[in-house]
């Protein structure tokens, strides 16, 4: 990954996290941006997120998908370079970590 892509990835993660905190409510859920992956063409950014409790994943994904155009607009206003189209996907890493800790504790 080039320095430019690394920097853009970092900026998108940081600014999108701030925007989501200010702009969107997730009743009964805690949503965290875990990672951002930009493809080689730099036209798509896949935003990995986690949800606690994990049962609310579908509700959160619907809210995020519905809000994507607005989030994309706010992100473009905040970052003064061309922004790839954002898409959201669940990141199950934190759930797996909790599960491993539970198994190790037994």
Short mmCIF file of N, CA and C in Angstrom, two decimals:
data_model
loop_
_atom_site.label_atom_id
_atom_site.label_comp_id
_atom_site.label_asym_id
_atom_site.label_seq_id
_atom_site.Cartn_x
_atom_site.Cartn_y
_atom_site.Cartn_z
N UNK A 1 0.86 -1.18 0.00
CA UNK A 1 0.00 0.00 0.00
C UNK A 1 0.90 1.23 0.00
N UNK A 2 0.56 2.19 -0.85
CA UNK A 2 1.36 3.41 -0.94
C UNK A 2 1.13 4.30 0.28
N UNK A 3 2.05 5.21 0.46
CA UNK A 3 1.92 6.15 1.58
C UNK A 3 0.61 6.93 1.47
N UNK A 4 0.26 7.34 0.25
CA UNK A 4 -0.97 8.11 0.04
C UNK A 4 -2.19 7.30 0.49
N UNK A 5 -2.23 6.03 0.10
CA UNK A 5 -3.36 5.18 0.50
C UNK A 5 -3.39 4.97 2.00
N UNK A 6 -2.23 4.77 2.61
CA UNK A 6 -2.18 4.61 4.07
C UNK A 6 -2.70 5.85 4.77
N UNK A 7 -2.30 7.00 4.29
CA UNK A 7 -2.73 8.26 4.89
C UNK A 7 -4.23 8.46 4.70
N UNK A 8 -4.73 8.17 3.50
CA UNK A 8 -6.16 8.30 3.22
C UNK A 8 -6.96 7.33 4.08
N UNK A 9 -6.47 6.12 4.23
CA UNK A 9 -7.13 5.12 5.08
C UNK A 9 -7.24 5.63 6.51
N UNK A 10 -6.15 6.16 7.01
CA UNK A 10 -6.13 6.69 8.38
C UNK A 10 -7.08 7.87 8.54
N UNK A 11 -7.08 8.77 7.57
CA UNK A 11 -7.97 9.94 7.62
C UNK A 11 -9.44 9.53 7.59
N UNK A 12 -9.77 8.60 6.70
CA UNK A 12 -11.16 8.15 6.59
C UNK A 12 -11.61 7.51 7.90
N UNK A 13 -10.78 6.66 8.47
CA UNK A 13 -11.14 6.00 9.74
C UNK A 13 -11.36 7.03 10.84
N UNK A 14 -10.44 7.96 10.96
CA UNK A 14 -10.53 8.97 12.02
C UNK A 14 -11.74 9.88 11.85
N UNK A 15 -11.90 10.44 10.66
CA UNK A 15 -12.99 11.40 10.43
C UNK A 15 -14.36 10.72 10.41
N UNK A 16 -14.45 9.53 9.81
CA UNK A 16 -15.73 8.84 9.77
C UNK A 16 -16.18 8.44 11.18
N UNK A 17 -15.24 8.05 12.03
CA UNK A 17 -15.58 7.74 13.42
C UNK A 17 -16.19 8.95 14.11
N UNK A 18 -15.58 10.10 13.92
CA UNK A 18 -16.11 11.34 14.52
C UNK A 18 -17.48 11.68 13.96
N UNK A 19 -17.64 11.57 12.66
CA UNK A 19 -18.92 11.90 12.01
C UNK A 19 -20.02 10.98 12.53
N UNK A 20 -19.75 9.69 12.61
CA UNK A 20 -20.76 8.73 13.06
C UNK A 20 -21.18 9.03 14.49
N UNK A 21 -20.23 9.37 15.34
CA UNK A 21 -20.57 9.70 16.73
C UNK A 21 -21.50 10.90 16.79
N UNK A 22 -21.23 11.91 15.96
CA UNK A 22 -22.04 13.15 15.99
C UNK A 22 -23.38 13.01 15.28
N UNK A 23 -23.42 12.25 14.19
CA UNK A 23 -24.57 12.29 13.29
C UNK A 23 -25.58 11.16 13.43
N UNK A 24 -25.16 10.01 13.94
CA UNK A 24 -26.04 8.84 13.91
C UNK A 24 -26.23 8.28 15.31
N UNK A 25 -27.46 7.88 15.59
CA UNK A 25 -27.77 7.24 16.86
C UNK A 25 -28.05 5.76 16.61
N UNK A 26 -27.50 4.93 17.47
CA UNK A 26 -27.72 3.50 17.42
C UNK A 26 -28.30 3.08 18.76
N UNK A 27 -29.62 3.11 18.90
CA UNK A 27 -30.24 2.80 20.20
C UNK A 27 -29.82 1.43 20.73
N UNK A 28 -29.26 1.45 21.93
CA UNK A 28 -28.88 0.21 22.59
C UNK A 28 -27.64 -0.46 22.03
N UNK A 29 -26.86 0.24 21.21
CA UNK A 29 -25.68 -0.37 20.60
C UNK A 29 -24.48 0.54 20.69
N UNK A 30 -23.32 -0.08 20.74
CA UNK A 30 -22.06 0.62 20.67
C UNK A 30 -21.41 0.21 19.36
N UNK A 31 -21.14 1.18 18.49
CA UNK A 31 -20.57 0.91 17.17
C UNK A 31 -19.18 1.52 17.12
N UNK A 32 -18.23 0.71 16.65
CA UNK A 32 -16.84 1.16 16.56
C UNK A 32 -16.30 0.84 15.17
N UNK A 33 -15.66 1.83 14.55
CA UNK A 33 -14.97 1.60 13.27
C UNK A 33 -13.66 0.89 13.60
N UNK A 34 -13.48 -0.29 13.05
CA UNK A 34 -12.31 -1.11 13.33
C UNK A 34 -11.22 -0.90 12.30
N UNK A 35 -11.58 -0.94 11.03
CA UNK A 35 -10.58 -0.77 9.99
C UNK A 35 -11.20 -0.22 8.71
N UNK A 36 -10.33 0.27 7.84
CA UNK A 36 -10.73 0.77 6.53
C UNK A 36 -9.80 0.13 5.52
N UNK A 37 -10.38 -0.47 4.48
CA UNK A 37 -9.59 -1.07 3.40
C UNK A 37 -9.95 -0.36 2.10
N UNK A 38 -8.95 0.19 1.44
CA UNK A 38 -9.16 0.85 0.15
C UNK A 38 -8.62 -0.06 -0.93
N UNK A 39 -9.42 -0.27 -1.99
CA UNK A 39 -8.96 -1.16 -3.06
C UNK A 39 -7.86 -0.48 -3.88
N UNK A 40 -7.24 -1.25 -4.79
CA UNK A 40 -6.10 -0.75 -5.57
C UNK A 40 -6.45 0.44 -6.45
N UNK A 41 -7.67 0.46 -6.96
CA UNK A 41 -8.09 1.58 -7.81
C UNK A 41 -8.44 2.83 -7.00
N UNK A 42 -8.53 2.68 -5.71
CA UNK A 42 -8.92 3.76 -4.79
C UNK A 42 -10.31 4.30 -5.08
N UNK A 43 -11.20 3.42 -5.54
CA UNK A 43 -12.57 3.87 -5.79
C UNK A 43 -13.57 3.31 -4.77
N UNK A 44 -13.12 2.35 -3.92
CA UNK A 44 -13.97 1.80 -2.87
C UNK A 44 -13.21 1.74 -1.56
N UNK A 45 -13.91 2.10 -0.50
CA UNK A 45 -13.36 1.96 0.84
C UNK A 45 -14.33 1.09 1.64
N UNK A 46 -13.86 -0.05 2.08
CA UNK A 46 -14.70 -0.95 2.87
C UNK A 46 -14.41 -0.66 4.34
N UNK A 47 -15.46 -0.25 5.04
CA UNK A 47 -15.36 0.15 6.43
C UNK A 47 -15.77 -1.02 7.31
N UNK A 48 -14.81 -1.55 8.06
CA UNK A 48 -15.10 -2.64 8.99
C UNK A 48 -15.51 -2.06 10.33
N UNK A 49 -16.60 -2.54 10.89
CA UNK A 49 -17.09 -2.03 12.17
C UNK A 49 -17.51 -3.17 13.07
N UNK A 50 -17.52 -2.89 14.35
CA UNK A 50 -18.02 -3.88 15.31
C UNK A 50 -19.22 -3.29 16.03
N UNK A 51 -20.05 -4.19 16.54
CA UNK A 51 -21.28 -3.79 17.23
C UNK A 51 -21.37 -4.57 18.53
N UNK A 52 -21.65 -3.84 19.58
CA UNK A 52 -21.92 -4.47 20.88
C UNK A 52 -23.28 -4.00 21.36
N UNK A 53 -24.17 -4.83 21.73
CA UNK A 53 -24.14 -6.27 21.62
C UNK A 53 -24.27 -6.71 20.16
N UNK A 54 -23.67 -7.82 19.84
CA UNK A 54 -23.60 -8.29 18.45
C UNK A 54 -24.97 -8.65 17.87
N UNK A 55 -25.96 -8.86 18.73
CA UNK A 55 -27.31 -9.17 18.23
C UNK A 55 -27.90 -8.01 17.44
N UNK A 56 -27.39 -6.81 17.66
CA UNK A 56 -27.93 -5.63 16.97
C UNK A 56 -27.25 -5.35 15.64
N UNK A 57 -26.44 -6.28 15.17
CA UNK A 57 -25.70 -6.09 13.94
C UNK A 57 -26.59 -5.71 12.76
N UNK A 58 -27.67 -6.45 12.56
CA UNK A 58 -28.53 -6.18 11.40
C UNK A 58 -29.16 -4.80 11.46
N UNK A 59 -29.60 -4.38 12.64
CA UNK A 59 -30.19 -3.04 12.79
C UNK A 59 -29.16 -1.98 12.49
N UNK A 60 -27.95 -2.15 13.02
CA UNK A 60 -26.89 -1.16 12.81
C UNK A 60 -26.49 -1.10 11.34
N UNK A 61 -26.36 -2.25 10.70
CA UNK A 61 -25.99 -2.28 9.28
C UNK A 61 -27.03 -1.56 8.43
N UNK A 62 -28.32 -1.75 8.74
CA UNK A 62 -29.37 -1.06 8.00
C UNK A 62 -29.26 0.45 8.19
N UNK A 63 -29.00 0.89 9.42
CA UNK A 63 -28.86 2.33 9.69
C UNK A 63 -27.67 2.89 8.92
N UNK A 64 -26.54 2.18 8.97
CA UNK A 64 -25.34 2.65 8.26
C UNK A 64 -25.55 2.69 6.75
N UNK A 65 -26.16 1.64 6.20
CA UNK A 65 -26.40 1.61 4.76
C UNK A 65 -27.35 2.72 4.33
N UNK A 66 -28.36 2.98 5.14
CA UNK A 66 -29.30 4.06 4.83
C UNK A 66 -28.61 5.43 4.90
N UNK A 67 -27.64 5.56 5.82
CA UNK A 67 -26.95 6.83 6.02
C UNK A 67 -25.72 7.01 5.14
N UNK A 68 -25.37 6.02 4.35
CA UNK A 68 -24.13 6.08 3.57
C UNK A 68 -24.01 7.32 2.70
N UNK A 69 -25.03 7.70 1.91
CA UNK A 69 -24.86 8.92 1.09
C UNK A 69 -24.56 10.16 1.92
N UNK A 70 -25.25 10.31 3.04
CA UNK A 70 -25.02 11.47 3.91
C UNK A 70 -23.61 11.42 4.52
N UNK A 71 -23.20 10.24 4.97
CA UNK A 71 -21.86 10.08 5.54
C UNK A 71 -20.79 10.36 4.48
N UNK A 72 -21.02 9.89 3.27
CA UNK A 72 -20.08 10.12 2.17
C UNK A 72 -19.94 11.63 1.91
N UNK A 73 -21.06 12.32 1.89
CA UNK A 73 -21.06 13.77 1.68
C UNK A 73 -20.28 14.49 2.79
N UNK A 74 -20.56 14.16 4.03
CA UNK A 74 -19.87 14.80 5.15
C UNK A 74 -18.38 14.50 5.15
N UNK A 75 -18.04 13.28 4.76
CA UNK A 75 -16.63 12.89 4.69
C UNK A 75 -15.92 13.67 3.58
N UNK A 76 -16.57 13.85 2.45
CA UNK A 76 -15.97 14.62 1.35
C UNK A 76 -15.77 16.07 1.74
N UNK A 77 -16.69 16.62 2.52
CA UNK A 77 -16.53 18.00 2.98
C UNK A 77 -15.36 18.13 3.94
N UNK A 78 -15.15 17.12 4.77
CA UNK A 78 -14.13 17.16 5.81
C UNK A 78 -12.72 16.92 5.26
N UNK A 79 -12.60 16.00 4.31
CA UNK A 79 -11.30 15.66 3.73
C UNK A 79 -11.22 16.28 2.34
N UNK A 80 -10.20 17.07 2.11
CA UNK A 80 -10.11 17.87 0.89
C UNK A 80 -9.48 17.14 -0.29
N UNK A 81 -9.58 15.82 -0.33
CA UNK A 81 -9.09 15.04 -1.47
C UNK A 81 -10.21 14.13 -1.93
N UNK A 82 -10.14 13.61 -3.16
CA UNK A 82 -11.19 12.69 -3.62
C UNK A 82 -11.30 11.48 -2.69
N UNK A 83 -12.51 11.17 -2.32
CA UNK A 83 -12.80 10.09 -1.37
C UNK A 83 -13.41 8.91 -2.13
N UNK A 84 -12.93 7.70 -1.88
CA UNK A 84 -13.57 6.53 -2.50
C UNK A 84 -14.98 6.32 -1.95
N UNK A 85 -15.80 5.61 -2.71
CA UNK A 85 -17.15 5.28 -2.26
C UNK A 85 -17.05 4.37 -1.05
N UNK A 86 -17.78 4.69 0.02
CA UNK A 86 -17.69 3.88 1.24
C UNK A 86 -18.77 2.80 1.26
N UNK A 87 -18.40 1.66 1.83
CA UNK A 87 -19.30 0.54 2.03
C UNK A 87 -18.98 -0.04 3.40
N UNK A 88 -19.99 -0.58 4.06
CA UNK A 88 -19.81 -1.08 5.42
C UNK A 88 -19.88 -2.60 5.46
N UNK A 89 -19.05 -3.19 6.35
CA UNK A 89 -19.12 -4.63 6.60
C UNK A 89 -18.80 -4.86 8.07
N UNK A 90 -19.39 -5.89 8.62
CA UNK A 90 -19.18 -6.22 10.03
C UNK A 90 -17.78 -6.82 10.19
N UNK A 91 -17.14 -6.48 11.27
CA UNK A 91 -15.84 -7.05 11.62
C UNK A 91 -16.07 -7.92 12.85
N UNK A 92 -15.93 -9.22 12.70
CA UNK A 92 -16.20 -10.15 13.79
C UNK A 92 -14.99 -10.38 14.68
N UNK A 93 -13.93 -9.64 14.48
CA UNK A 93 -12.70 -9.83 15.25
C UNK A 93 -12.89 -9.69 16.74
N UNK A 94 -13.63 -8.66 17.17
CA UNK A 94 -13.82 -8.46 18.62
C UNK A 94 -14.66 -9.57 19.23
N UNK A 95 -15.65 -10.06 18.49
CA UNK A 95 -16.46 -11.17 18.99
C UNK A 95 -15.60 -12.42 19.16
N UNK A 96 -14.74 -12.68 18.18
CA UNK A 96 -13.86 -13.85 18.25
C UNK A 96 -12.89 -13.72 19.43
N UNK A 97 -12.38 -12.52 19.66
CA UNK A 97 -11.46 -12.30 20.78
C UNK A 97 -12.15 -12.58 22.11
N UNK A 98 -13.38 -12.12 22.26
CA UNK A 98 -14.13 -12.36 23.49
C UNK A 98 -14.36 -13.86 23.66
N UNK A 99 -14.69 -14.52 22.59
CA UNK A 99 -14.94 -15.97 22.64
C UNK A 99 -13.66 -16.72 23.06
N UNK A 100 -12.53 -16.33 22.48
CA UNK A 100 -11.25 -16.98 22.82
C UNK A 100 -10.93 -16.75 24.30
N UNK A 101 -11.16 -15.54 24.78
CA UNK A 101 -10.91 -15.24 26.20
C UNK A 101 -11.80 -16.09 27.10
N UNK A 102 -13.06 -16.26 26.70
CA UNK A 102 -13.97 -17.09 27.48
C UNK A 102 -13.47 -18.53 27.53
N UNK A 103 -13.03 -19.04 26.38
CA UNK A 103 -12.55 -20.42 26.33
C UNK A 103 -11.27 -20.60 27.13
N UNK A 104 -10.39 -19.62 27.09
CA UNK A 104 -9.15 -19.68 27.85
C UNK A 104 -9.40 -19.58 29.35
N UNK A 105 -10.45 -18.87 29.72
CA UNK A 105 -10.79 -18.71 31.13
C UNK A 105 -11.36 -19.97 31.76
N UNK A 106 -11.85 -20.87 30.95
CA UNK A 106 -12.47 -22.12 31.47
C UNK A 106 -11.46 -23.19 31.74
#
